[in-house]
Coordinates of C-alpha atoms in Angstrom, one line a residue:
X1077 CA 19.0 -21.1 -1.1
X1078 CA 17.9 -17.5 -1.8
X1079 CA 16.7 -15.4 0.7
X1080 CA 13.3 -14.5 2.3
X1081 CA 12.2 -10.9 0.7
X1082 CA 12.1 -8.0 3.4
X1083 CA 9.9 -5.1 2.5
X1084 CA 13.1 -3.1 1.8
X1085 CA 14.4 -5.6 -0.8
X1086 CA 10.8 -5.7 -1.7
X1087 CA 10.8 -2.2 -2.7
X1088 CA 14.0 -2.3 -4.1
X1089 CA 13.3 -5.1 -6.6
X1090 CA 12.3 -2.5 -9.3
X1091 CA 11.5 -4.7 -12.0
X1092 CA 10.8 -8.8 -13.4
X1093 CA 13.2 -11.0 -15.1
X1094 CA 12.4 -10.2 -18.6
X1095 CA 9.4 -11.8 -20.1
X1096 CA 9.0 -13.3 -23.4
X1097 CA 6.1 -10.7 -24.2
X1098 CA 8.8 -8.3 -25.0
X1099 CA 10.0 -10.1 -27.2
X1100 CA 6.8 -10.9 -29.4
X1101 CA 5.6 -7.8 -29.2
X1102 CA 8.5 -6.4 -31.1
X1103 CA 8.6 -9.3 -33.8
X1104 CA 4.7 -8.8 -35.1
X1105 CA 4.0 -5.4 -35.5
X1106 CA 5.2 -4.8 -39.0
X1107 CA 3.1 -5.6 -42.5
X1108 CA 0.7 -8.7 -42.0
X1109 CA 2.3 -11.9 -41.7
X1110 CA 0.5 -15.3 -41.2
X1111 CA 2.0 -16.4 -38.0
X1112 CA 3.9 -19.3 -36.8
X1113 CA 2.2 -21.5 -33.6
X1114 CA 5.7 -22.1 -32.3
X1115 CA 6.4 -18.1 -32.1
X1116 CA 3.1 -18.1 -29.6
X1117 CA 3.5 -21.1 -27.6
X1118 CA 1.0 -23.1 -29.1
X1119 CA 2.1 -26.9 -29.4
X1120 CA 1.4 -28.4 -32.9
X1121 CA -0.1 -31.2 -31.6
X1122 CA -2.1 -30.2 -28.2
X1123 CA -2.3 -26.4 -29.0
X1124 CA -2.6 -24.3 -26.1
X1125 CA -2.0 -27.5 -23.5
X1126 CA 1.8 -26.6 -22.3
X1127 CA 3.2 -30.2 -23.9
X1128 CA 6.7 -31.0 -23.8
X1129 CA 7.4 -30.7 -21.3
X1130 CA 3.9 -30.8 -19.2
X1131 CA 2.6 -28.7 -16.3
X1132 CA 5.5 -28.6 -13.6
X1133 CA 3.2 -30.6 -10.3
X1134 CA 5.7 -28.8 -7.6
X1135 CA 7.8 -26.1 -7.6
X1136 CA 11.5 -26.3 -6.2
X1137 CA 12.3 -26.6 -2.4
X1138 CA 12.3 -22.4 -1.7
X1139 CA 8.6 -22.2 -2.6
X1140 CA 7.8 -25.4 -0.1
X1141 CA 5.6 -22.7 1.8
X1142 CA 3.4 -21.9 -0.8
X1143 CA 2.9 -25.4 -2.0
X1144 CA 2.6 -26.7 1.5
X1145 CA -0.8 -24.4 1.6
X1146 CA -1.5 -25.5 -1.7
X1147 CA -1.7 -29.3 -0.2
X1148 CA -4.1 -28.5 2.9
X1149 CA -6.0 -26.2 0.7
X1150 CA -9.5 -27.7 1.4
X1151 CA -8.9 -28.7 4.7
X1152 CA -7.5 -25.6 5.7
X1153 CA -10.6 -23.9 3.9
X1154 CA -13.2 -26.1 6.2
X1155 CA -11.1 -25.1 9.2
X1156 CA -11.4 -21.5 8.8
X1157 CA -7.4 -21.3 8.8
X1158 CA -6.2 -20.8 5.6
X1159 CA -6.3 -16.4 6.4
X1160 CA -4.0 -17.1 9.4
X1161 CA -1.5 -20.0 7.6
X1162 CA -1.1 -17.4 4.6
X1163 CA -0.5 -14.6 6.9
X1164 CA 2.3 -16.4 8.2
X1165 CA 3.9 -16.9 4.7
X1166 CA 7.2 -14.9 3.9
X1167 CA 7.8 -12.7 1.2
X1168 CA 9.3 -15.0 -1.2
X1169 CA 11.2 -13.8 -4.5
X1170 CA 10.1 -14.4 -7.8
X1171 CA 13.5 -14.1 -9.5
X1172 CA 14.3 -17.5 -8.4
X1173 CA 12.1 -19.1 -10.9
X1174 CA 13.9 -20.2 -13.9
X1175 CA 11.8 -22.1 -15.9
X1176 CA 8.7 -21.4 -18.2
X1177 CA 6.8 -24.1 -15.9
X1178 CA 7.9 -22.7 -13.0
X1179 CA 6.4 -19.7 -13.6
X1180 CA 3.3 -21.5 -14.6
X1181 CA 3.1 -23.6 -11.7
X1182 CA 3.8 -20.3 -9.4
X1183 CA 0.6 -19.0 -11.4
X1184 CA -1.3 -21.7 -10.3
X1185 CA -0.2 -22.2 -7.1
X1186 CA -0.9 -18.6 -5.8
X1187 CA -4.2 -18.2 -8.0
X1188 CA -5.4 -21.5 -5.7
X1189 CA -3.9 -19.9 -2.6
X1190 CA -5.1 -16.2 -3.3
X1191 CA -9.0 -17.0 -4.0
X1192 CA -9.0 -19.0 -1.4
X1193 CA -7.9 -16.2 1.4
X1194 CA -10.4 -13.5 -0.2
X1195 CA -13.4 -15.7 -0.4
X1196 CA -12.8 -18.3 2.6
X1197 CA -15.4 -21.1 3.2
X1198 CA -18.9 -19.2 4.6
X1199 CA -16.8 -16.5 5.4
X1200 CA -16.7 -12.8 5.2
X1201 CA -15.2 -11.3 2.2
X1202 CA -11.2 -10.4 2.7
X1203 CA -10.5 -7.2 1.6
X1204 CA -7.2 -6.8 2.1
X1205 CA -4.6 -9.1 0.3
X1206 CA -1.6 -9.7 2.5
X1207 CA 1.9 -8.7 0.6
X1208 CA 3.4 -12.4 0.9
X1209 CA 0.9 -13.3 -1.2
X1210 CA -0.3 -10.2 -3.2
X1211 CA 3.0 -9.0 -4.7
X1212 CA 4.3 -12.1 -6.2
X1213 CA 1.0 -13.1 -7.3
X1214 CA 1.1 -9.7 -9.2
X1215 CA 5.3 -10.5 -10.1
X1216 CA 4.2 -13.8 -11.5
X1217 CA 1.3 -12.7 -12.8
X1218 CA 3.1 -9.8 -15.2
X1219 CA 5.5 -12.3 -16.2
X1220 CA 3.1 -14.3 -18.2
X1221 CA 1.1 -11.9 -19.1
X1222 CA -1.9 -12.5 -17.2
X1223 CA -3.8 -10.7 -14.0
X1224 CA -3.1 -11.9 -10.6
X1225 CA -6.5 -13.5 -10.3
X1226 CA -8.1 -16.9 -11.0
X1227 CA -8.3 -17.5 -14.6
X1228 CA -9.0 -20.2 -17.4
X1229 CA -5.4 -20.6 -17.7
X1230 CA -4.8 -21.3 -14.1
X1231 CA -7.2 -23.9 -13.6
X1232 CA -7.3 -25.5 -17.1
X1233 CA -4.4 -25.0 -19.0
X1234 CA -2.1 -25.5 -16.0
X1235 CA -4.0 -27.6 -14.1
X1236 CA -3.4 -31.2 -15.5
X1237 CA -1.3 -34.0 -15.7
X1238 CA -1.6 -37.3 -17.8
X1239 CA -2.7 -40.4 -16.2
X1240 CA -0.3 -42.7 -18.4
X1241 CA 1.9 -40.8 -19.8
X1242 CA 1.7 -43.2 -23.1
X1243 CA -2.0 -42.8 -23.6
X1244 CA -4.1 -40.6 -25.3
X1245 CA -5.0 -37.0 -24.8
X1246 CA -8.4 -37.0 -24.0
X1247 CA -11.2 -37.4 -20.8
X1248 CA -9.8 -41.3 -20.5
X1249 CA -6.5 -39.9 -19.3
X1250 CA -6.9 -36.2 -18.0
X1251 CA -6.3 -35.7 -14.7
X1252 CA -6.4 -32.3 -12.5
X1253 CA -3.7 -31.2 -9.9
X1254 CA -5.8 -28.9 -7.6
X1255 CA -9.4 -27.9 -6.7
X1256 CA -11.0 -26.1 -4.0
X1257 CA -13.6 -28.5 -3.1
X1258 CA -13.3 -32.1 -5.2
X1259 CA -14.7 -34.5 -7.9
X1260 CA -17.2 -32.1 -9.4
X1261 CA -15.2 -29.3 -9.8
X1262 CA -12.0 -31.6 -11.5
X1263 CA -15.2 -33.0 -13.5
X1264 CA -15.7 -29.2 -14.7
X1265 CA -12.1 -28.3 -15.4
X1266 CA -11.5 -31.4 -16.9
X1267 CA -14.4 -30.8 -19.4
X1268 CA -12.1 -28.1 -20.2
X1269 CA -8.7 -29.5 -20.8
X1270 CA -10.4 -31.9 -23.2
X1271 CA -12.1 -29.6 -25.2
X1272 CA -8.8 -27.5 -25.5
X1273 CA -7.1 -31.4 -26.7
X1274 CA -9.9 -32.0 -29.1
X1275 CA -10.1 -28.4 -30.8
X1276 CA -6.1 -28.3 -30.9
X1277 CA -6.0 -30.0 -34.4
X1278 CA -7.8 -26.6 -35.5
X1279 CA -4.9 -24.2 -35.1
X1280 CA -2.3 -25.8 -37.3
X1281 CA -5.0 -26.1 -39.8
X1282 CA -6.0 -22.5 -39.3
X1283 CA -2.5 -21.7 -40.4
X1284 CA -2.7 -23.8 -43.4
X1285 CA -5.7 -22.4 -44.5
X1286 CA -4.3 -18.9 -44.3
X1287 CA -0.8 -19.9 -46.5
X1288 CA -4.2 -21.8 -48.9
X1289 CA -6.0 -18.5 -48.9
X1290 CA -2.6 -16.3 -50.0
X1291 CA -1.1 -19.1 -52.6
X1292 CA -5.7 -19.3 -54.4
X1293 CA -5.0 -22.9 -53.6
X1294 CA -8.7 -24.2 -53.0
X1295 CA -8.4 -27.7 -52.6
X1296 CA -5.2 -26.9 -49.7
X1297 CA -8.1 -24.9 -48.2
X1298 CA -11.0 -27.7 -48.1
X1299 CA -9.2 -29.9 -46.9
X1300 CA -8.1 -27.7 -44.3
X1301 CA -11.3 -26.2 -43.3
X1302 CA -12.6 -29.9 -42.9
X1303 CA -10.1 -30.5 -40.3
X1304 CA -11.2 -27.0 -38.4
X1305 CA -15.0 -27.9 -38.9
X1306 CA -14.5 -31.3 -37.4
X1307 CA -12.5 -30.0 -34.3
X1308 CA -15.2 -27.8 -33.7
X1309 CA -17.7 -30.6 -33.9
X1310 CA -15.4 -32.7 -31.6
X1311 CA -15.2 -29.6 -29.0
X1312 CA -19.2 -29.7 -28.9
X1313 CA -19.1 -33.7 -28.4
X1314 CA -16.7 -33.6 -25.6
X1315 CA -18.4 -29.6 -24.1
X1316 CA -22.0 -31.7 -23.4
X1317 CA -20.6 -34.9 -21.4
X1318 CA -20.1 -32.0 -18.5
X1319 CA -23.6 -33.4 -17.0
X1320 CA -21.9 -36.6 -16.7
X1321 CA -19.8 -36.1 -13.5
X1322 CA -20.6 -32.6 -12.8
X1323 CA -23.7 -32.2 -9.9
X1324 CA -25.2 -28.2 -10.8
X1325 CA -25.9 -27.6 -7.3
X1326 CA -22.7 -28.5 -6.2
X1327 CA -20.8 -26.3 -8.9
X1328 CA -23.3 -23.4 -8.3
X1329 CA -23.1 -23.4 -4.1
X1330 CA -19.5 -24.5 -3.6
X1331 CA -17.5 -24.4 -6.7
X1332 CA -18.4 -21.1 -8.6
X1333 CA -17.7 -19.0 -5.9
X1334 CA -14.0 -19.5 -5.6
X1335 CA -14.2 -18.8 -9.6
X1336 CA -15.6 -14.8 -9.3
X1337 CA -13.0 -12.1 -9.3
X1338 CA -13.6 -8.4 -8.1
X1339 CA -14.7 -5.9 -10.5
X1340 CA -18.0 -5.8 -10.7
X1341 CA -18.7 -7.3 -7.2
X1342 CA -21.2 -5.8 -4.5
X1343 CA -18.8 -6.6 -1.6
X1344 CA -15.3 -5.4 -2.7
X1345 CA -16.9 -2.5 -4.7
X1346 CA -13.5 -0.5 -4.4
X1347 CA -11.5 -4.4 -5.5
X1348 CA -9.2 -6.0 -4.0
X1349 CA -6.5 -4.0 -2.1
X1350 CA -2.9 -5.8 -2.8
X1351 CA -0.6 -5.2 -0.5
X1352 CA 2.7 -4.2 -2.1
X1353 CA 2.0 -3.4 -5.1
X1354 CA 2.1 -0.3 -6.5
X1355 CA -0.6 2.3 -8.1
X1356 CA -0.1 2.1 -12.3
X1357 CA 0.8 5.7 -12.6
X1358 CA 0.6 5.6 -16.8
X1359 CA -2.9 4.8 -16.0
X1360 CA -3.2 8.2 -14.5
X1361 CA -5.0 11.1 -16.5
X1362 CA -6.0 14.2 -14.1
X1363 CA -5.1 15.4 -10.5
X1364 CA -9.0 14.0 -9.4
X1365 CA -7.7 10.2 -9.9
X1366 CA -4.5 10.4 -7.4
X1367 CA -7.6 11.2 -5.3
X1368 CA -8.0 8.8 -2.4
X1369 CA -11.8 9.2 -2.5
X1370 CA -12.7 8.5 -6.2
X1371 CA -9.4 6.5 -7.4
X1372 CA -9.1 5.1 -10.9
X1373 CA -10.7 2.2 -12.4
X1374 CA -8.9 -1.1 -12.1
X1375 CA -6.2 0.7 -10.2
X1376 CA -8.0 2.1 -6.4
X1377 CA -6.9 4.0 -4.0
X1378 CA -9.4 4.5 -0.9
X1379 CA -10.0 4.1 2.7
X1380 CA -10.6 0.9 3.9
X1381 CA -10.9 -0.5 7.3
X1382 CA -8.4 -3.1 8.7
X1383 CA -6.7 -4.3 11.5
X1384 CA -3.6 -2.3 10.9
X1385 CA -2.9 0.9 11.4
X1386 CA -3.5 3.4 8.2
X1387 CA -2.0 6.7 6.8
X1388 CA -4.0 8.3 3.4
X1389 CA -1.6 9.2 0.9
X1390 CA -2.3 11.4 -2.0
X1391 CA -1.1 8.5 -4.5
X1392 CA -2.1 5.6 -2.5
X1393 CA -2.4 4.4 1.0
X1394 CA 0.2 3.1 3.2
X1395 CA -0.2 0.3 5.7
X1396 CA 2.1 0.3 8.8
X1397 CA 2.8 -3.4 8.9
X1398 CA 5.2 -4.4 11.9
X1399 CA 6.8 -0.8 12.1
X1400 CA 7.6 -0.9 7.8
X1401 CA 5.5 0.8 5.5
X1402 CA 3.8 -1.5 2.9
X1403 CA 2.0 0.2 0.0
X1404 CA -0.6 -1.2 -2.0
X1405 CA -3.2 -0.6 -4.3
X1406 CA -6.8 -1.6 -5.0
X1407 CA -7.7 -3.6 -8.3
X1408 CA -10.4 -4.7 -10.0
X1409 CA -10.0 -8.2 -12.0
X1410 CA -12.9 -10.6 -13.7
X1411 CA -12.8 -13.9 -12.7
X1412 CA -12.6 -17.2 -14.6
X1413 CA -14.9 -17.9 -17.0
X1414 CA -14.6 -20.5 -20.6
X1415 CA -14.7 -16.7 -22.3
X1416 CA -11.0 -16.9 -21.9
X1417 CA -10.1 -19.7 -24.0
X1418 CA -8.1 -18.7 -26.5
X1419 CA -9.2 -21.4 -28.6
X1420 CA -12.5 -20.0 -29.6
X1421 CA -11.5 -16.7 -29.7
X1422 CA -8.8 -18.3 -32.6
X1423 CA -11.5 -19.9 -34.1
X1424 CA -13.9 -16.8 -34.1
X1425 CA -11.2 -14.6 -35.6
X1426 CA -9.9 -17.0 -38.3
X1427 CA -13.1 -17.5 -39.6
X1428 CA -14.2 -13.7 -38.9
X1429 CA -16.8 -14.0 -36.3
X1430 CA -17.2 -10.1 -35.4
X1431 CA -18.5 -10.1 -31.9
X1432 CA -19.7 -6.2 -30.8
X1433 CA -19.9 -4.3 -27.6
X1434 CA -22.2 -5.8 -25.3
X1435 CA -26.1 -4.8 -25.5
X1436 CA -27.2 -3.9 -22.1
X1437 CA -30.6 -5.6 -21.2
X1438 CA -31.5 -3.3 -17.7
X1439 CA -30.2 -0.1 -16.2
X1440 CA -27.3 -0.8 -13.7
X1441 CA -25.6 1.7 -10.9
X1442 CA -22.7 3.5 -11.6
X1443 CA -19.5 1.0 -10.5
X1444 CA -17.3 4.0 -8.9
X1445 CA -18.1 7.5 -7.5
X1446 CA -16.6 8.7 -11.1
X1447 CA -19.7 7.4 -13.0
X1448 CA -22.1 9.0 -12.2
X1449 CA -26.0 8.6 -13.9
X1450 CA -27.3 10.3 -16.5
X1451 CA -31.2 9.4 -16.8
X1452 CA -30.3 6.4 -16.1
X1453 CA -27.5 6.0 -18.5
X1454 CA -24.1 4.7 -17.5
X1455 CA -21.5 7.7 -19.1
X1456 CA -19.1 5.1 -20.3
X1457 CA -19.7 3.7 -23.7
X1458 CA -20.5 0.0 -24.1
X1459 CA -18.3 -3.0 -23.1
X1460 CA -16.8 -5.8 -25.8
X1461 CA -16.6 -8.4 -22.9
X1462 CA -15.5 -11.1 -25.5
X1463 CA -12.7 -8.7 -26.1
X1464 CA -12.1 -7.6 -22.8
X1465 CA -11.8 -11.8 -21.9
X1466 CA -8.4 -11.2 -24.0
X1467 CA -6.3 -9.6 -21.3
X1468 CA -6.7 -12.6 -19.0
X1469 CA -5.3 -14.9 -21.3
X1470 CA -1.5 -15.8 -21.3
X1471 CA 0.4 -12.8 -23.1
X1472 CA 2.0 -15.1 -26.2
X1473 CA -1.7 -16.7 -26.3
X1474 CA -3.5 -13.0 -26.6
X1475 CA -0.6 -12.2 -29.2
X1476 CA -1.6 -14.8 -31.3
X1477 CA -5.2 -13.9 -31.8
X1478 CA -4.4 -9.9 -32.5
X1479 CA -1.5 -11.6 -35.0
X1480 CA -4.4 -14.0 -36.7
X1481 CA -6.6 -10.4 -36.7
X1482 CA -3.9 -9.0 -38.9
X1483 CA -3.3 -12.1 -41.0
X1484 CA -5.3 -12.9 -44.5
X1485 CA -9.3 -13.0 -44.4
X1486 CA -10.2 -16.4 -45.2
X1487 CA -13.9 -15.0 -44.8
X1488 CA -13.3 -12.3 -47.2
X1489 CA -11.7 -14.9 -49.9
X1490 CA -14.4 -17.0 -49.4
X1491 CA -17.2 -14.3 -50.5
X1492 CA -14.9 -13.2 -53.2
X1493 CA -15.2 -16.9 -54.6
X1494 CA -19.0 -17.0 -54.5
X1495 CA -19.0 -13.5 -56.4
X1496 CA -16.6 -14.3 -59.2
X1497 CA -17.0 -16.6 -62.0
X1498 CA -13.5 -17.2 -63.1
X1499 CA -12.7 -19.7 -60.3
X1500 CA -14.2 -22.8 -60.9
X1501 CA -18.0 -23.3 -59.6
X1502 CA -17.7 -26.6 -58.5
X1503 CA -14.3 -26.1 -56.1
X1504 CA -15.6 -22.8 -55.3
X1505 CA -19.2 -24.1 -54.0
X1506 CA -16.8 -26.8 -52.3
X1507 CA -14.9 -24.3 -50.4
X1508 CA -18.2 -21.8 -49.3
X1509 CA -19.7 -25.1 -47.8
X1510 CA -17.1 -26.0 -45.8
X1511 CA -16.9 -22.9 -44.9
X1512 CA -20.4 -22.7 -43.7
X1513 CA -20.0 -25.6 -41.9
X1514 CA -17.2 -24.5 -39.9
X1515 CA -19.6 -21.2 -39.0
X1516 CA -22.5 -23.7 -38.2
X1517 CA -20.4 -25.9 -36.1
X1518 CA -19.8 -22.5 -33.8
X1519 CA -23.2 -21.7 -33.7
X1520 CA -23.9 -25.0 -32.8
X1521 CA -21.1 -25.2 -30.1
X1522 CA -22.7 -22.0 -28.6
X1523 CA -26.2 -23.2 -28.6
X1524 CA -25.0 -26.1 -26.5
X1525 CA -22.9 -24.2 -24.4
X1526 CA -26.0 -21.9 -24.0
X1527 CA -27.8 -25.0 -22.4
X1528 CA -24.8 -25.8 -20.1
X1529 CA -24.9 -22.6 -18.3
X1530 CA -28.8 -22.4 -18.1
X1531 CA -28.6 -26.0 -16.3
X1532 CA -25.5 -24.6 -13.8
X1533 CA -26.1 -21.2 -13.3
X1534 CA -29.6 -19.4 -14.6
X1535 CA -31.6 -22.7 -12.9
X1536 CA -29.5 -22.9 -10.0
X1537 CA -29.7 -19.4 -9.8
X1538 CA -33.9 -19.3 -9.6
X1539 CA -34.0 -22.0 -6.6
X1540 CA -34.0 -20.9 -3.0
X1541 CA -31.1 -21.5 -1.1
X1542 CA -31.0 -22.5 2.3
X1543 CA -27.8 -20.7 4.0
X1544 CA -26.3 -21.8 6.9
X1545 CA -27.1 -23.3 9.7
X1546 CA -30.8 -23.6 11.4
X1547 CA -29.6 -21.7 14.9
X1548 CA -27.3 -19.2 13.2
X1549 CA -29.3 -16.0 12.9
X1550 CA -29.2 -15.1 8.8
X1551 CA -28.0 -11.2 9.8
X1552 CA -24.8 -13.4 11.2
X1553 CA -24.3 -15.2 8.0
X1554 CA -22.2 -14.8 4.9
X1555 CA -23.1 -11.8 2.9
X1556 CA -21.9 -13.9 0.0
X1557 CA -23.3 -16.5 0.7
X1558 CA -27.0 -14.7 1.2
X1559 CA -26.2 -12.6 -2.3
X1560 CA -25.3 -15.6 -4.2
X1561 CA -28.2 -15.8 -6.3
X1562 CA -27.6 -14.1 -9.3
X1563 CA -27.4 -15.6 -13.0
X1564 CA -24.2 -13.9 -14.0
X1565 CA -20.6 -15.0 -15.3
X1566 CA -17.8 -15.0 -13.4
X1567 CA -16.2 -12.8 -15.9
X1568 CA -19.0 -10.4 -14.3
X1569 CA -21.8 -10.3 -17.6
X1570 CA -25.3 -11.0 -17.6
X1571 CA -25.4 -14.5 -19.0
X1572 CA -28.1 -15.2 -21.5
X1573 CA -28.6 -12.3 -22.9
X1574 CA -24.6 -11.8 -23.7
X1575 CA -24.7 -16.0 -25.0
X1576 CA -27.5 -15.4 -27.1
X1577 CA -25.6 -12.2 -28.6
X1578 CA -22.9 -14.2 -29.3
X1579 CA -24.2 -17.1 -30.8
X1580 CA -26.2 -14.7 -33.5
X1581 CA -23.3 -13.0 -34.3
X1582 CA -22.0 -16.6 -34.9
X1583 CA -24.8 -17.1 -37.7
X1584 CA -24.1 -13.8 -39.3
X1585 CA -20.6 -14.8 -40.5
X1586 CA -22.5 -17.4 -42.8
X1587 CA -21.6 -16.6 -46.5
X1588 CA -24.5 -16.8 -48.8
X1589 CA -24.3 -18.7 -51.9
X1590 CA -26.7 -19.2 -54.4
X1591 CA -29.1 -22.8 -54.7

């Protein structure tokens, strides 16, 4: 059995097992080619489900301490001890995973774990991530191409397991490995899984259509968009039966807040210090940003209280951690939010959706001492938060929707149809109209989406909350927990303002043809 990390073999581990992002990253960056699912890790058949084989449900023996936590998650959440079991944890190495899965399962495992200790149950915010937990998070986390925070992938795409293994892909047979609190919540994941079954017939199609579009072959590409335009009227279908088995008080009060990440949140306004882990210095531009006082964005490095004794640094702070220095560095990272299926962002793209920079609806504060305001103007220019959703998906996942960006416009072959005579009217109105009806079907999908988060979030939101307990004084009680109601996504935006933008950008992808 390998052995338990120390921080000296901790700072001498200098870098990951290699990850297959290296290796797609080099193989897609010449002339536009219409890629191949199996180069992305897309299954042919469930898409962006891992399939063959499924989510791993336990790592090997060596991680036994992490999944050990994992399996008194709730209770140890209730009891208040889940800071003091993970602070016992040791420093386990990453290198020992072998397997795809295992890495994935790791993911999971330590996304679970790692929410968990910064959030608590009616606690106060945890600052201060400890380094058995923060650095392979982070390890783990690089491998796959993801942030060491909770995202879609971690509770959805590696989060379920079959019922019967024979049976059929869908709500009938989904089951969840984890949650933080029960029923609802697997209700709400699995709502998830199922849409990312039922939309999976899409992507092989999408391929298809894009070969159609390059060979002019327009009835390859009907027949093609059909099977895209009635996946996305499946994922709508199977999207609204979240009222069904998911109570909106319950997923606003107890199971959204183990969903929010740190980077646009009022009480870890620096982020989240991780212990162990190292300042990015690429991302460092001028001598003002090794600064402990202003830091950089997503990458922080300023005083914070703790229990341990602290020395500043220039580059970033050191913690004196049982007479061995640990370093660490703070980070800002969105939580999880649906904005980060790569499923509809494949869909936008293939069917050339453009989705813009966020439009601002009020003034806010300046998020770090480095922005400062300017009549009331924030100095940095304005956020693509669809786009931005990208870098929290898995790395061969995000690949394959910058590889479908470079591929063959089956938008722009579709107007070229409707504006020239020489194909043939009838098979050319054929193909515009399916067309349009794959570009309905997503502004369809959105309205209802729209109405999903107004029932769980924006209502929820506008109801008084009662907070703890009748003979706990409120100046004693969870900031969180008294700050809780606000109507915005976990991936941090300001939800119905940013849906409604999305959904009529949607509309405007609609090609016009002539009645």
């Amino acid at each position: 059995m390998p052995d338990i990390m120390t921080p000296e073999s901790l700072r001498k581990q200098s870098r990951l097992p290699s990850s297959p992002l290296a290796k797609l990253s080099l193989s897609h960056t010449d002339d536009p080619v219409i890629p191949a699912l199996e180069d992305y890790d897309i299954h042919p058949v469930h898409g962006f489900l891992p399939a063959d084989p499924p989510p791993l449900q336990r790592l090997p023996e060596y991680f036994e301490p992490w999944e050990k936590i994992l399996d008194d998650l709730s209770p140890l959440l209730i009891a208040g001890a889940l800071r003091k079991a993970v602070k016992q944890l040791p420093v386990l190495a990453t290198d020992v995973l072998s397997t795809k899965r295992e890495w994935q399962r790791a993911y999971l495992v330590l996304s679970f774990i790692g929410q968990g200790y910064v959030w608590g149950k009616n606690e106060d915010v945890a600052e201060v991530l400890p380094v058995a937990l923060a650095r392979p998070w982070y390890d783990v986390a690089q491998y796959l191409g993801l942030k060491p925070v909770i995202t879609y992938a971690a509770v959805e795409l590696y989060n379920y397991r079959l019922l019967d293994t024979n049976g059929p892909w869908d709500l009938s047979n989904f089951a969840v490995m984890n949650t933080f609190t029960g029923p609802d919540e697997a209700w709400f994941y699995l709502i998830s899984i199922a849409t990312e079954s039922a939309g999976a017939p899409a992507l092989p199609a999408i391929v298809a259509c894009l070969h159609a579009v390059v060979k002019q072959d327009l009835p390859a590409l009907v027949a093609n968009l059909k099977i895209v335009a009635e996946a996305i009227e499946d994922i709508t279908k199977v999207m609204v039966r979240m009222y069904e088995k998911n109570d909106p008080h319950i997923f606003y009060h107890r199971v959204r807040p183990y969903l929010a990440g740190w980077e646009h949140s009022s009480e870890l306004p620096d982020g989240l210090f991780y212990e162990g882990v190292l300042p990015a210095r690429e991302t460092l531009k001028s001598p003002s940003e090794h600064c402990p006082i202003y830091g950089v964005k997503g990458v922080y490095a300023n005083k914070f209280d703790c229990p341990y004794p602290v020395q500043d640094s220039v580059e970033n702070l050191a913690t004196v951690f049982a007479g061995i220095k640990i370093e660490g560095t703070y980070r800002k990272y969105a939580g999880a939010s649906a904005g980060q299926s790569s499923l509809i962002h494949s869909l936008d793209v293939a069917l050339g959706i453009l989705h813009h920079p966020t439009k601002s609806t009020k003034t806010s504060p300046p998020l770090s001492p480095t922005e400062p305001h300017a009549n009331g103007k924030s100095s940095k220019p304005p956020i693509n938060h669809i786009h931005e959703m990208r870098k929290y998906m898995p790395g061969p996942h995000r690949e394959f929707i910058y590889a479908l960006e470079r591929a063959p416009s089956i938008r722009d072959f579709v107007n070229e149809l409707v504006n020239t005579p020489s194909y043939d009217p009838a098979l050319s109105d054929e193909v515009s109209r399916m067309y349009n009806r794959c570009v309905e079907g997503m502004r369809a999908f959105r309205d209802r989406h729209l109405q999903v988060v107004a029932t769980y979030i924006v209502v929820q939101a506008r109801k008084k909350k009662e907070v703890g307990h009748l003979d706990v004084p409120q100046a004693s009680q969870s900031l969180r927990v008294q700050q809780s109601l606000q109507a915005r996504g976990t991936g941090g935006t300001d939800l119905i303002p940013f849906l409604k933008q999305s959904r009529d950008e949607t509309s405007e992808a609609r090609v016009q043809l002539d009645i």
